[in-house]
CSV table of C-alpha atoms in Angstrom, one decimal:
chain,number,residue,atom,x,y,z
A,1,MET,CA,-2.4,-27.4,18.0
A,2,ALA,CA,-2.0,-24.4,15.7
A,3,ALA,CA,-4.3,-21.5,16.2
A,4,PRO,CA,-6.7,-21.0,13.3
A,5,ASP,CA,-5.3,-18.6,10.7
A,6,VAL,CA,-8.1,-16.2,10.8
A,7,PRO,CA,-7.9,-12.5,11.6
A,8,ALA,CA,-7.8,-11.9,15.4
A,9,ALA,CA,-10.9,-10.4,16.9
A,10,PRO,CA,-10.8,-6.6,16.2
A,11,ALA,CA,-11.6,-3.9,18.7
A,12,PRO,CA,-15.2,-2.8,18.9
A,13,ALA,CA,-16.2,-1.1,15.6
A,14,GLY,CA,-16.1,2.6,15.5
A,15,PRO,CA,-16.7,5.3,12.9
A,16,LEU,CA,-15.2,4.7,9.5
A,17,LEU,CA,-12.1,6.8,9.0
A,18,THR,CA,-9.8,8.1,6.3
A,19,CYS,CA,-6.4,6.6,7.0
A,20,LEU,CA,-3.1,7.7,5.4
A,21,VAL,CA,-0.5,4.9,5.2
A,22,THR,CA,3.1,5.8,4.7
A,23,GLY,CA,5.7,3.1,3.9
A,24,ALA,CA,3.1,1.0,2.0
A,25,THR,CA,5.8,-0.5,-0.1
A,26,GLY,CA,7.3,-2.0,3.0
A,27,TYR,CA,6.5,-5.3,4.7
A,28,VAL,CA,4.1,-4.1,7.4
A,29,GLY,CA,2.6,-1.3,5.3
A,30,GLY,CA,1.8,-3.5,2.4
A,31,ARG,CA,-0.2,-5.9,4.7
A,32,LEU,CA,-1.8,-3.1,6.7
A,33,VAL,CA,-3.6,-1.6,3.8
A,34,PRO,CA,-5.9,-4.6,3.0
A,35,GLU,CA,-6.7,-4.9,6.8
A,36,LEU,CA,-7.9,-1.3,6.9
A,37,LEU,CA,-9.9,-1.8,3.8
A,38,ALA,CA,-11.5,-4.9,5.3
A,39,GLY,CA,-12.5,-2.9,8.3
A,40,GLY,CA,-14.4,-0.5,6.0
A,41,HIS,CA,-12.0,2.4,6.3
A,42,ARG,CA,-11.0,4.7,3.4
A,43,VAL,CA,-7.3,4.4,2.7
A,44,ARG,CA,-4.9,6.9,1.2
A,45,VAL,CA,-1.4,5.7,0.4
A,46,MET,CA,1.6,8.1,0.2
A,47,SER,CA,4.5,7.2,-1.9
A,48,ARG,CA,7.5,8.9,-3.5
A,49,SER,CA,7.1,6.5,-6.5
A,50,PRO,CA,3.4,5.5,-6.9
A,51,GLU,CA,4.3,3.2,-9.8
A,52,ARG,CA,5.9,0.9,-7.2
A,53,LEU,CA,2.4,0.2,-5.8
A,54,ARG,CA,0.6,-0.8,-9.0
A,55,ASP,CA,1.3,-4.6,-8.5
A,56,HIS,CA,-0.2,-4.7,-5.0
A,57,PRO,CA,-3.6,-6.5,-5.1
A,58,TRP,CA,-5.2,-3.6,-3.3
A,59,ALA,CA,-3.9,-0.9,-5.6
A,60,GLY,CA,-7.2,-0.2,-7.3
A,61,ASP,CA,-9.0,0.2,-4.0
A,62,VAL,CA,-7.0,3.1,-2.5
A,63,GLU,CA,-6.2,6.7,-3.2
A,64,VAL,CA,-2.5,7.1,-4.1
A,65,VAL,CA,-0.8,10.4,-3.6
A,66,ARG,CA,2.7,11.3,-4.7
A,67,ALA,CA,4.8,12.7,-1.8
A,68,ASP,CA,8.4,12.6,-0.6
A,69,ALA,CA,8.5,12.0,3.2
A,70,ALA,CA,11.4,14.5,3.4
A,71,ASP,CA,9.4,17.2,1.6
A,72,ALA,CA,7.2,19.2,3.9
A,73,ALA,CA,4.9,20.6,1.3
A,74,SER,CA,4.0,17.3,-0.3
A,75,VAL,CA,3.6,15.6,3.0
A,76,ALA,CA,1.3,18.4,4.2
A,77,ALA,CA,-0.8,18.0,1.1
A,78,ALA,CA,-1.1,14.2,1.7
A,79,CYS,CA,-2.4,14.8,5.2
A,80,VAL,CA,-5.2,17.1,4.3
A,81,GLY,CA,-8.6,15.5,5.2
A,82,VAL,CA,-7.1,12.6,6.9
A,83,ASP,CA,-8.3,11.2,10.3
A,84,VAL,CA,-5.4,8.8,11.1
A,85,VAL,CA,-1.8,8.7,9.8
A,86,TYR,CA,0.2,5.5,10.0
A,87,TYR,CA,3.9,6.3,10.1
A,88,LEU,CA,5.7,3.2,8.9
A,89,ILE,CA,8.9,4.8,7.6
A,90,HIS,CA,12.3,3.7,8.9
A,91,ALA,CA,15.7,3.7,7.1
A,92,LEU,CA,17.2,0.3,7.0
A,93,SER,CA,20.6,1.6,6.1
A,94,THR,CA,24.2,1.5,7.5
A,95,GLY,CA,25.2,4.9,6.2
A,96,PRO,CA,26.3,7.6,8.6
A,97,SER,CA,23.3,9.8,7.8
A,98,PHE,CA,20.4,7.5,8.3
A,99,GLU,CA,19.7,8.8,11.8
A,100,ALA,CA,19.6,12.4,10.5
A,101,ALA,CA,17.2,11.2,7.7
A,102,ASP,CA,14.9,9.5,10.2
A,103,ARG,CA,14.9,12.6,12.4
A,104,HIS,CA,14.1,14.9,9.5
A,105,THR,CA,11.3,12.9,8.0
A,106,ALA,CA,9.7,12.4,11.5
A,107,THR,CA,9.9,16.1,12.1
A,108,VAL,CA,8.3,16.8,8.7
A,109,MET,CA,5.4,14.4,9.5
A,110,ALA,CA,4.9,15.8,13.0
A,111,GLY,CA,4.5,19.3,11.6
A,112,ALA,CA,2.2,18.1,8.8
A,113,VAL,CA,-0.2,16.2,11.1
A,114,ARG,CA,-0.4,19.1,13.5
A,115,ASP,CA,-1.1,21.7,10.7
A,116,ALA,CA,-3.7,19.4,9.0
A,117,GLY,CA,-5.5,18.7,12.3
A,118,VAL,CA,-5.2,14.9,12.0
A,119,GLY,CA,-7.0,13.1,14.7
A,120,ARG,CA,-4.5,10.3,15.4
A,121,LEU,CA,-0.9,9.3,14.6
A,122,VAL,CA,0.2,5.7,14.9
A,123,TYR,CA,3.9,4.6,14.7
A,124,LEU,CA,5.4,1.2,14.8
A,125,GLY,CA,8.8,1.3,16.5
A,126,GLY,CA,11.1,-1.0,18.3
A,127,LEU,CA,11.4,-2.2,21.9
A,128,GLU,CA,13.7,-0.1,24.0
A,129,PRO,CA,15.5,-2.0,26.8
A,130,GLU,CA,16.5,-0.1,29.9
A,131,ASP,CA,20.1,0.1,31.1
A,132,GLU,CA,21.5,-1.1,27.8
A,133,GLN,CA,23.3,0.8,25.1
A,134,LEU,CA,20.8,0.8,22.1
A,135,SER,CA,21.9,-0.2,18.7
A,136,PRO,CA,21.9,2.7,16.2
A,137,HIS,CA,18.7,1.6,14.7
A,138,LEU,CA,16.8,1.1,18.0
A,139,ARG,CA,18.2,4.5,19.1
A,140,SER,CA,16.9,6.1,16.0
A,141,ARG,CA,13.5,4.5,16.4
A,142,ALA,CA,13.3,5.8,20.0
A,143,GLU,CA,14.1,9.3,18.8
A,144,VAL,CA,11.4,9.1,16.0
A,145,ALA,CA,8.9,8.0,18.7
A,146,ALA,CA,9.8,11.0,20.8
A,147,ILE,CA,9.4,13.4,17.9
A,148,LEU,CA,6.0,12.1,16.9
A,149,LEU,CA,4.8,12.0,20.6
A,150,GLY,CA,5.8,15.7,20.7
A,151,SER,CA,3.7,16.6,17.7
A,152,GLY,CA,0.7,17.8,19.7
A,153,ILE,CA,-1.5,15.2,18.0
A,154,PRO,CA,-2.8,12.1,19.9
A,155,THR,CA,-0.1,9.5,19.2
A,156,VAL,CA,0.3,5.8,19.8
A,157,VAL,CA,3.7,4.2,19.5
A,158,LEU,CA,3.7,0.4,19.3
A,159,ARG,CA,7.1,-1.0,20.2
A,160,ALA,CA,7.8,-4.5,18.8
A,161,ALA,CA,10.8,-6.9,18.5
A,162,VAL,CA,11.1,-9.5,15.7
A,163,ILE,CA,8.0,-9.8,13.6
A,164,ILE,CA,7.2,-13.4,12.5
A,165,GLY,CA,5.8,-13.7,9.0
A,166,SER,CA,6.9,-14.5,5.5
A,167,GLY,CA,8.5,-11.5,4.0
A,168,SER,CA,9.6,-9.9,7.2
A,169,ALA,CA,13.4,-9.2,6.9
A,170,SER,CA,14.0,-10.4,10.5
A,171,PHE,CA,12.0,-13.6,9.9
A,172,GLU,CA,13.7,-14.3,6.5
A,173,MET,CA,17.1,-14.0,8.1
A,174,LEU,CA,16.1,-16.5,10.8
A,175,ARG,CA,14.6,-18.8,8.1
A,176,TYR,CA,17.7,-18.9,5.9
A,177,LEU,CA,20.2,-19.2,8.7
A,178,THR,CA,18.3,-22.2,10.1
A,179,GLU,CA,17.5,-24.0,6.9
A,180,ARG,CA,20.9,-23.6,5.3
A,181,LEU,CA,23.2,-24.3,8.3
A,182,PRO,CA,22.9,-27.5,10.3
A,183,VAL,CA,26.0,-26.4,12.2
A,184,MET,CA,26.4,-22.7,12.9
A,185,VAL,CA,29.3,-20.7,14.2
A,186,THR,CA,27.5,-17.7,15.6
A,187,PRO,CA,28.1,-14.4,17.5
A,188,ARG,CA,27.3,-13.9,21.1
A,189,TRP,CA,24.0,-12.2,20.2
A,190,VAL,CA,22.3,-15.6,19.8
A,191,HIS,CA,21.9,-15.5,23.6
A,192,SER,CA,20.1,-12.1,23.8
A,193,ARG,CA,16.5,-12.4,25.0
A,194,ILE,CA,13.7,-11.7,22.4
A,195,GLN,CA,10.0,-11.5,22.5
A,196,PRO,CA,8.8,-12.1,18.9
A,197,ILE,CA,5.3,-11.3,17.7
A,198,ALA,CA,3.3,-12.7,14.8
A,199,VAL,CA,2.5,-10.3,12.0
A,200,ARG,CA,-1.2,-11.1,12.4
A,201,ASP,CA,-1.2,-9.6,15.9
A,202,VAL,CA,0.9,-6.6,14.9
A,203,LEU,CA,-1.7,-5.7,12.2
A,204,ARG,CA,-4.5,-6.3,14.6
A,205,TYR,CA,-3.0,-3.8,17.0
A,206,LEU,CA,-2.3,-1.3,14.3
A,207,VAL,CA,-5.9,-1.4,12.9
A,208,ALA,CA,-7.4,-1.1,16.4
A,209,CYS,CA,-5.3,2.0,17.2
A,210,ALA,CA,-7.2,4.0,14.7
A,211,GLY,CA,-10.2,3.9,17.0
A,212,LEU,CA,-8.6,4.6,20.3
A,213,PRO,CA,-9.9,7.5,22.4
A,214,ALA,CA,-8.2,10.9,21.9
A,215,GLU,CA,-6.8,10.8,25.4
A,216,VAL,CA,-4.6,7.8,24.7
A,217,HIS,CA,-1.2,9.3,24.0
A,218,ARG,CA,1.7,7.0,24.8
A,219,CYS,CA,3.9,4.1,24.0
A,220,PHE,CA,2.8,0.4,24.2
A,221,ASP,CA,5.0,-2.6,24.2
A,222,ILE,CA,3.6,-5.4,22.0
A,223,GLY,CA,4.9,-9.0,21.9
A,224,GLY,CA,3.7,-12.6,21.6
A,225,PRO,CA,3.4,-15.0,24.4
A,226,ASP,CA,7.0,-16.5,24.1
A,227,VAL,CA,10.3,-15.1,25.3
A,228,MET,CA,13.5,-16.8,24.1
A,229,ASN,CA,16.9,-16.1,22.7
A,230,TYR,CA,17.9,-16.3,19.1
A,231,ALA,CA,19.5,-19.7,19.4
A,232,GLU,CA,16.2,-21.1,20.8
A,233,MET,CA,14.3,-19.4,17.9
A,234,MET,CA,16.5,-21.2,15.4
A,235,GLN,CA,16.0,-24.6,17.2
A,236,ARG,CA,12.2,-24.1,17.4
A,237,TYR,CA,12.1,-23.0,13.7
A,238,ALA,CA,14.0,-26.1,12.8
A,239,ARG,CA,11.5,-28.3,14.7
A,240,VAL,CA,8.5,-26.7,13.1
A,241,ALA,CA,10.1,-26.9,9.6
A,242,GLY,CA,10.9,-30.6,10.1
A,243,LEU,CA,14.7,-30.1,10.2
A,244,PRO,CA,17.1,-31.9,12.5
A,245,ARG,CA,18.3,-30.1,15.6
A,246,ARG,CA,20.9,-27.4,14.8
A,247,ARG,CA,24.3,-27.3,16.4
A,248,ILE,CA,25.1,-23.7,17.4
A,249,LEU,CA,28.6,-22.7,18.4
A,250,PRO,CA,28.9,-19.1,19.7
A,251,VAL,CA,32.2,-17.3,18.9
A,252,PRO,CA,32.8,-14.0,20.8
A,253,ILE,CA,35.1,-12.5,18.1
A,254,PHE,CA,32.2,-11.8,15.7
A,255,THR,CA,31.5,-8.1,15.5
A,256,PRO,CA,28.2,-6.8,14.1
A,257,SER,CA,30.1,-5.9,10.9
A,258,LEU,CA,31.5,-9.4,10.5
A,259,SER,CA,28.2,-10.9,11.5
A,260,SER,CA,26.3,-9.0,8.8
A,261,HIS,CA,28.8,-10.0,6.1
A,262,TRP,CA,28.5,-13.6,7.3
A,263,VAL,CA,24.7,-13.4,7.1
A,264,GLY,CA,25.1,-11.9,3.6
A,265,VAL,CA,27.1,-14.8,2.4
A,266,VAL,CA,24.9,-17.5,4.0
A,267,THR,CA,21.6,-16.0,3.1
A,268,PRO,CA,20.1,-13.9,0.2
A,269,VAL,CA,19.2,-11.1,2.7
A,270,PRO,CA,21.3,-8.1,1.5
A,271,ALA,CA,24.2,-7.2,3.9
A,272,GLY,CA,22.9,-3.6,4.1
A,273,ILE,CA,19.7,-4.9,5.6
A,274,ALA,CA,21.3,-7.6,7.7
A,275,ARG,CA,23.7,-5.2,9.4
A,276,PRO,CA,21.0,-3.1,11.3
A,277,LEU,CA,19.1,-6.3,12.1
A,278,VAL,CA,22.2,-7.9,13.6
A,279,GLU,CA,23.1,-4.8,15.5
A,280,SER,CA,19.7,-4.7,17.1
A,281,LEU,CA,19.8,-8.4,18.1
A,282,ARG,CA,22.5,-7.7,20.6
A,283,ASN,CA,19.9,-5.8,22.8
A,284,THR,CA,17.4,-7.5,25.1
A,285,VAL,CA,14.0,-6.8,23.4
A,286,VAL,CA,11.3,-8.0,25.8
A,287,CYS,CA,8.1,-6.3,26.7
A,288,ALA,CA,8.1,-4.4,30.0
A,289,GLU,CA,4.2,-4.2,30.0
A,290,HIS,CA,1.1,-5.4,28.3
A,291,GLU,CA,-1.1,-2.4,28.9
A,292,ILE,CA,-2.3,-2.3,25.3
A,293,ALA,CA,-4.7,-5.1,26.4
A,294,GLN,CA,-6.7,-2.5,28.4
A,295,TYR,CA,-7.7,-0.9,25.0
A,296,VAL,CA,-7.3,-3.8,22.6
A,297,PRO,CA,-8.2,-7.1,24.5
A,298,ASP,CA,-6.4,-10.2,23.5
A,299,PRO,CA,-8.4,-12.4,21.2
A,300,PRO,CA,-10.3,-15.3,22.8
A,301,GLU,CA,-7.7,-17.9,21.5
A,302,GLY,CA,-4.8,-15.7,22.7
A,303,LEU,CA,-2.0,-14.1,20.9
A,304,LEU,CA,-0.3,-16.3,18.4
A,305,GLY,CA,2.7,-18.2,19.7
A,306,PHE,CA,6.1,-18.4,18.0
A,307,ASP,CA,5.7,-22.0,16.8
A,308,ASP,CA,2.3,-21.4,15.3
A,309,ALA,CA,3.4,-18.2,13.7
A,310,VAL,CA,6.4,-20.0,12.1
A,311,ARG,CA,4.1,-22.9,11.0
A,312,LEU,CA,1.8,-20.5,9.2
A,313,ALA,CA,4.6,-18.6,7.5
A,314,VAL,CA,6.4,-21.8,6.4
A,315,GLN,CA,3.4,-23.8,5.4
A,316,ARG,CA,1.6,-21.0,3.6
A,317,VAL,CA,4.7,-20.4,1.5
A,318,ARG,CA,5.1,-24.1,0.6
A,319,ASP,CA,1.5,-24.6,-0.1
A,320,SER,CA,1.3,-21.6,-2.4
A,321,ALA,CA,4.8,-21.7,-3.8
A,322,VAL,CA,3.9,-23.0,-7.3
A,323,SER,CA,0.6,-21.1,-7.8
A,324,THR,CA,1.9,-17.8,-6.5
A,325,ARG,CA,5.0,-17.8,-8.7
A,326,TRP,CA,3.2,-19.2,-11.7
A,327,SER,CA,0.8,-16.3,-11.9
A,328,SER,CA,2.8,-13.7,-9.9
A,329,ALA,CA,-0.5,-12.2,-8.9
A,330,SER,CA,-2.0,-14.2,-6.1
A,331,VAL,CA,-3.8,-12.4,-3.3
A,332,PRO,CA,-2.8,-13.6,0.1
A,333,GLY,CA,-5.4,-15.1,2.3
A,334,ALA,CA,-3.7,-14.2,5.6
A,335,PRO,CA,-1.1,-11.7,6.8
A,336,SER,CA,1.4,-14.6,7.1
A,337,ASP,CA,1.1,-15.3,3.3
A,338,PRO,CA,3.8,-14.1,0.9
A,339,LEU,CA,2.9,-11.1,-1.4
A,340,PRO,CA,4.0,-11.0,-5.0
A,341,THR,CA,5.5,-7.6,-4.2
A,342,ASP,CA,7.8,-8.9,-1.4
A,343,PRO,CA,11.6,-8.8,-2.1
A,344,ASP,CA,13.0,-11.5,-4.4
A,345,TRP,CA,14.9,-12.9,-1.4
A,346,ALA,CA,11.8,-13.3,0.8
A,347,GLY,CA,9.7,-16.4,1.1
A,348,GLY,CA,12.4,-19.0,1.4
A,349,SER,CA,14.4,-20.7,-1.4
A,350,LEU,CA,12.6,-21.8,-4.4
A,351,TYR,CA,14.5,-23.3,-7.4
A,352,VAL,CA,12.8,-23.2,-10.8
A,353,ASP,CA,13.6,-24.8,-14.1
A,354,GLU,CA,11.2,-23.3,-16.7
A,355,ARG,CA,11.2,-24.1,-20.4
A,356,VAL,CA,8.9,-22.9,-23.2
A,357,ARG,CA,8.4,-24.3,-26.7
A,358,SER,CA,6.0,-23.3,-29.5
A,359,THR,CA,4.5,-25.7,-32.0
A,360,ALA,CA,2.1,-25.8,-34.9
A,361,ALA,CA,0.2,-28.6,-33.3
A,362,SER,CA,-3.2,-27.8,-31.9
A,363,ALA,CA,-3.7,-27.1,-28.2
A,364,GLU,CA,-6.0,-30.1,-28.0
A,365,GLY,CA,-3.3,-32.3,-29.4
A,366,VAL,CA,-0.6,-31.0,-27.0
A,367,TRP,CA,-3.0,-31.5,-24.1
A,368,ARG,CA,-3.7,-35.1,-25.0
A,369,VAL,CA,0.0,-35.9,-24.9
A,370,VAL,CA,0.5,-34.0,-21.6
A,371,GLU,CA,-2.4,-35.7,-20.0
A,372,GLY,CA,-1.2,-39.1,-21.2
A,373,ILE,CA,2.4,-38.7,-19.8
A,374,GLY,CA,4.0,-41.3,-17.6
A,375,GLY,CA,3.1,-45.0,-17.0
A,376,ASP,CA,3.7,-47.2,-20.0
A,377,ARG,CA,4.2,-44.1,-22.3
A,378,GLY,CA,7.1,-42.9,-20.1
A,379,TRP,CA,8.3,-39.3,-19.8
A,380,TYR,CA,9.5,-38.6,-23.3
A,381,SER,CA,13.2,-38.1,-22.3
A,382,TRP,CA,16.2,-40.2,-21.3
A,383,PRO,CA,14.3,-43.3,-20.1
A,384,LEU,CA,17.4,-44.7,-18.4
A,385,ALA,CA,17.6,-41.6,-16.1
A,386,TRP,CA,13.9,-42.1,-15.1
A,387,ARG,CA,14.4,-45.8,-14.4
A,388,VAL,CA,17.6,-45.1,-12.3
A,389,ARG,CA,15.8,-42.4,-10.3
A,390,GLY,CA,12.9,-44.8,-9.7
A,391,ARG,CA,15.1,-47.5,-8.5
A,392,LEU,CA,17.0,-45.2,-6.2
A,393,ASP,CA,13.7,-44.0,-4.8
A,394,ARG,CA,12.7,-47.6,-4.0
A,395,ALA,CA,16.1,-48.3,-2.5
A,396,VAL,CA,15.5,-45.6,0.2
A,397,GLY,CA,11.9,-46.7,0.8
A,398,GLY,CA,10.1,-44.6,-1.7
A,399,VAL,CA,7.4,-45.6,-4.2
A,400,GLY,CA,9.6,-45.6,-7.3
A,401,LEU,CA,7.9,-45.8,-10.7
A,402,ARG,CA,5.9,-49.0,-10.0
A,403,ARG,CA,2.5,-47.2,-9.5
A,404,GLY,CA,2.1,-46.3,-13.1
A,405,ARG,CA,-1.3,-44.8,-14.0
A,406,ARG,CA,-4.9,-45.5,-13.1
A,407,ASP,CA,-6.1,-44.8,-16.7
A,408,PRO,CA,-3.9,-44.6,-19.8
A,409,ASP,CA,-5.5,-41.4,-21.2
A,410,GLN,CA,-7.2,-39.4,-18.5
A,411,LEU,CA,-6.0,-38.0,-15.2
A,412,TYR,CA,-7.9,-36.6,-12.2
A,413,VAL,CA,-6.9,-34.6,-9.2
A,414,GLY,CA,-5.6,-37.0,-6.6
A,415,ASP,CA,-4.4,-39.7,-9.1
A,416,ALA,CA,-1.1,-41.4,-8.5
A,417,LEU,CA,1.2,-41.1,-11.5
A,418,ASP,CA,4.5,-43.1,-11.1
A,419,PHE,CA,6.2,-41.2,-8.3
A,420,TRP,CA,4.0,-38.1,-8.7
A,421,ARG,CA,0.5,-37.2,-7.5
A,422,VAL,CA,-1.9,-35.0,-9.6
A,423,GLU,CA,-2.3,-31.9,-7.5
A,424,GLU,CA,-4.2,-29.6,-10.0
A,425,ARG,CA,-5.8,-30.2,-13.4
A,426,GLU,CA,-7.5,-27.6,-15.6
A,427,VAL,CA,-8.8,-29.5,-18.7
A,428,GLY,CA,-6.9,-28.4,-21.8
A,429,GLN,CA,-4.7,-25.9,-19.9
A,430,LEU,CA,-2.9,-26.9,-16.7
A,431,LEU,CA,-1.5,-30.1,-15.2
A,432,ARG,CA,0.4,-29.8,-11.9
A,433,LEU,CA,2.1,-32.9,-10.4
A,434,ARG,CA,3.5,-33.0,-6.8
A,435,ALA,CA,6.5,-35.3,-6.2
A,436,GLU,CA,6.0,-38.2,-3.9
A,437,MET,CA,9.5,-39.7,-4.3
A,438,ARG,CA,11.9,-39.4,-1.3
A,439,LEU,CA,13.3,-35.9,-1.4
A,440,PRO,CA,14.9,-33.4,1.0
A,441,GLY,CA,12.0,-30.9,0.4
A,442,LEU,CA,9.1,-30.5,-1.9
A,443,ALA,CA,8.9,-30.5,-5.7
A,444,TRP,CA,6.4,-30.0,-8.5
A,445,LEU,CA,6.2,-30.5,-12.2
A,446,GLU,CA,3.8,-28.3,-14.2
A,447,PHE,CA,2.6,-28.2,-17.8
A,448,HIS,CA,0.7,-25.2,-19.1
A,449,VAL,CA,-0.9,-25.3,-22.6
A,450,GLU,CA,-1.7,-22.0,-24.3
A,451,HIS,CA,-3.4,-21.5,-27.7
A,452,ASP,CA,-1.7,-18.8,-29.8
A,453,ALA,CA,-4.6,-17.0,-31.5
A,454,ALA,CA,-2.2,-15.1,-33.8
A,455,THR,CA,-0.5,-18.1,-35.3
A,456,GLY,CA,-3.1,-20.8,-34.7
A,457,GLY,CA,-0.4,-22.8,-33.0
A,458,THR,CA,0.3,-23.7,-29.3
A,459,THR,CA,2.8,-22.7,-26.6
A,460,LEU,CA,3.7,-25.3,-24.0
A,461,ARG,CA,5.3,-24.1,-20.8
A,462,GLN,CA,7.0,-26.6,-18.6
A,463,ARG,CA,8.2,-25.8,-15.1
A,464,ALA,CA,10.0,-27.9,-12.5
A,465,THR,CA,10.0,-26.3,-9.0
A,466,SER,CA,11.8,-27.3,-5.8
A,467,ALA,CA,11.3,-26.0,-2.3
A,468,PRO,CA,14.4,-27.5,-0.5
A,469,ARG,CA,14.4,-28.5,3.1
A,470,GLY,CA,17.7,-27.9,4.9
A,471,LEU,CA,21.2,-27.9,3.4
A,472,SER,CA,20.6,-31.4,1.9
A,473,GLY,CA,17.8,-30.0,-0.2
A,474,HIS,CA,20.0,-27.3,-1.7
A,475,LEU,CA,22.8,-29.8,-2.4
A,476,TYR,CA,20.3,-32.2,-4.0
A,477,TRP,CA,19.1,-29.5,-6.4
A,478,TRP,CA,22.5,-28.4,-7.5
A,479,THR,CA,23.7,-32.0,-7.8
A,480,VAL,CA,20.9,-33.0,-10.3
A,481,ALA,CA,20.8,-29.5,-12.0
A,482,VAL,CA,23.5,-30.7,-14.5
A,483,PHE,CA,21.0,-33.3,-15.8
A,484,HIS,CA,18.1,-30.9,-16.2
A,485,GLY,CA,18.9,-30.1,-19.8
A,486,PHE,CA,18.7,-33.8,-20.7
A,487,VAL,CA,15.7,-34.7,-18.6
A,488,PHE,CA,13.5,-31.6,-18.6
A,489,GLY,CA,14.7,-30.2,-22.0
A,490,GLY,CA,14.3,-33.6,-23.6
A,491,MET,CA,10.8,-34.0,-22.0
A,492,LEU,CA,9.6,-30.7,-23.4
A,493,ARG,CA,10.9,-31.5,-26.9
A,494,GLY,CA,9.5,-35.1,-26.7
A,495,VAL,CA,6.0,-34.0,-25.7
A,496,VAL,CA,5.9,-31.4,-28.6
A,497,ARG,CA,7.2,-34.0,-31.1
A,498,ALA,CA,4.5,-36.5,-30.0
A,499,ALA,CA,1.8,-33.9,-30.4
A,500,GLU,CA,3.0,-33.0,-33.9
A,501,ARG,CA,3.2,-36.7,-35.0
A,502,SER,CA,-0.4,-37.3,-33.7
A,503,GLY,CA,-1.6,-34.5,-35.9
């Protein structure tokens, strides 16, 4: 049974602090800020480009300072009056100078916190296996940790492996590889041992570190309860996501460079980000200790396991896929939720066919047609295509079009409508239908009616959305995409014409 998706029990409350968060435009930083605010702390955010923060849901609740992490003067100014600094900066780059850049910015921050008299420095780094040659990025993270620990300020370094949560680059790479490839030819690193950790638990540790006693000055390994290799992670992801078991065929000739290009072709994760992730996967990244529990006890329900963390990340995205992307401004309810500021390639594949049409008809008239769609009235476009799709659905055990409507004029949330189900209804404004035909994935159809005050007319927005499951889901979308102009384009035009005829 999945653990409840609620914040894990925090450490005992201490004094409210002023916290400076660097790297707030990144995955962990963007999710840490609201956790600190929820704990009652004052938050200052440092960014070279403050305008990149304005779309974050918490932007109005923090102090934003402009500072370049490589510029000692601006970093020093950002640290003035701060109790705790969270250092969440790391270059995901393959260039020859990224280690020098990491070294320089860490040195600048070490000097700034020392000169400003900051009370605590917290850094999220990577696990460092003994007796192995570290990848360049793990080596750089270890060097940054050493620089910060040498700052003279009480410092905690949390060392983690793969972080599981929607938007995490490591998790997105796992998601796309597993969902898109039922048969995979993979490098040898799929057998390296890994101890992943849920983003919820990472944030819980980060927040609690702000209140640790001053004498705590060290590294801690943090990880979830499961240890596995990458191949097992893909198989367990597939099981949670409802996909068939994947066939994995390791091939020793794959170098990190070839692997990263292969990942770049198969997934939307940029090759420049995939390269350092792939290089680090060749190392064994398993916790050597769990001494953080002496200061931050495990929650009563335990740390979140891999399957539960994946389930939350996958299900949250699918449940919120339509509403999040319709408004582009949803506030996540849990750290595993997607953020509107995550990269475009994060959150799994989502195909969208969106169409807009304006009309002189009243909003009330357009809404009457929208709410009366389906059943005996049909779908206002290419009736033969709808009948064929209904018969195909029945042939594979689906409901087809035989359910019709409960009422010819009104719909309510939960009503069956042909092979759709009414998922959301805002009278006069929004109708969202969820597909119940047999599909390799999930699908929605939305209508949004907007009154245009300037012209007195109406704008009708129509959106078809598909969240594919597995390779068959992607193939299905692209197979039927050629018909969208006839089906969805014709439907939009037909609804508008019907509204105009009705007066």
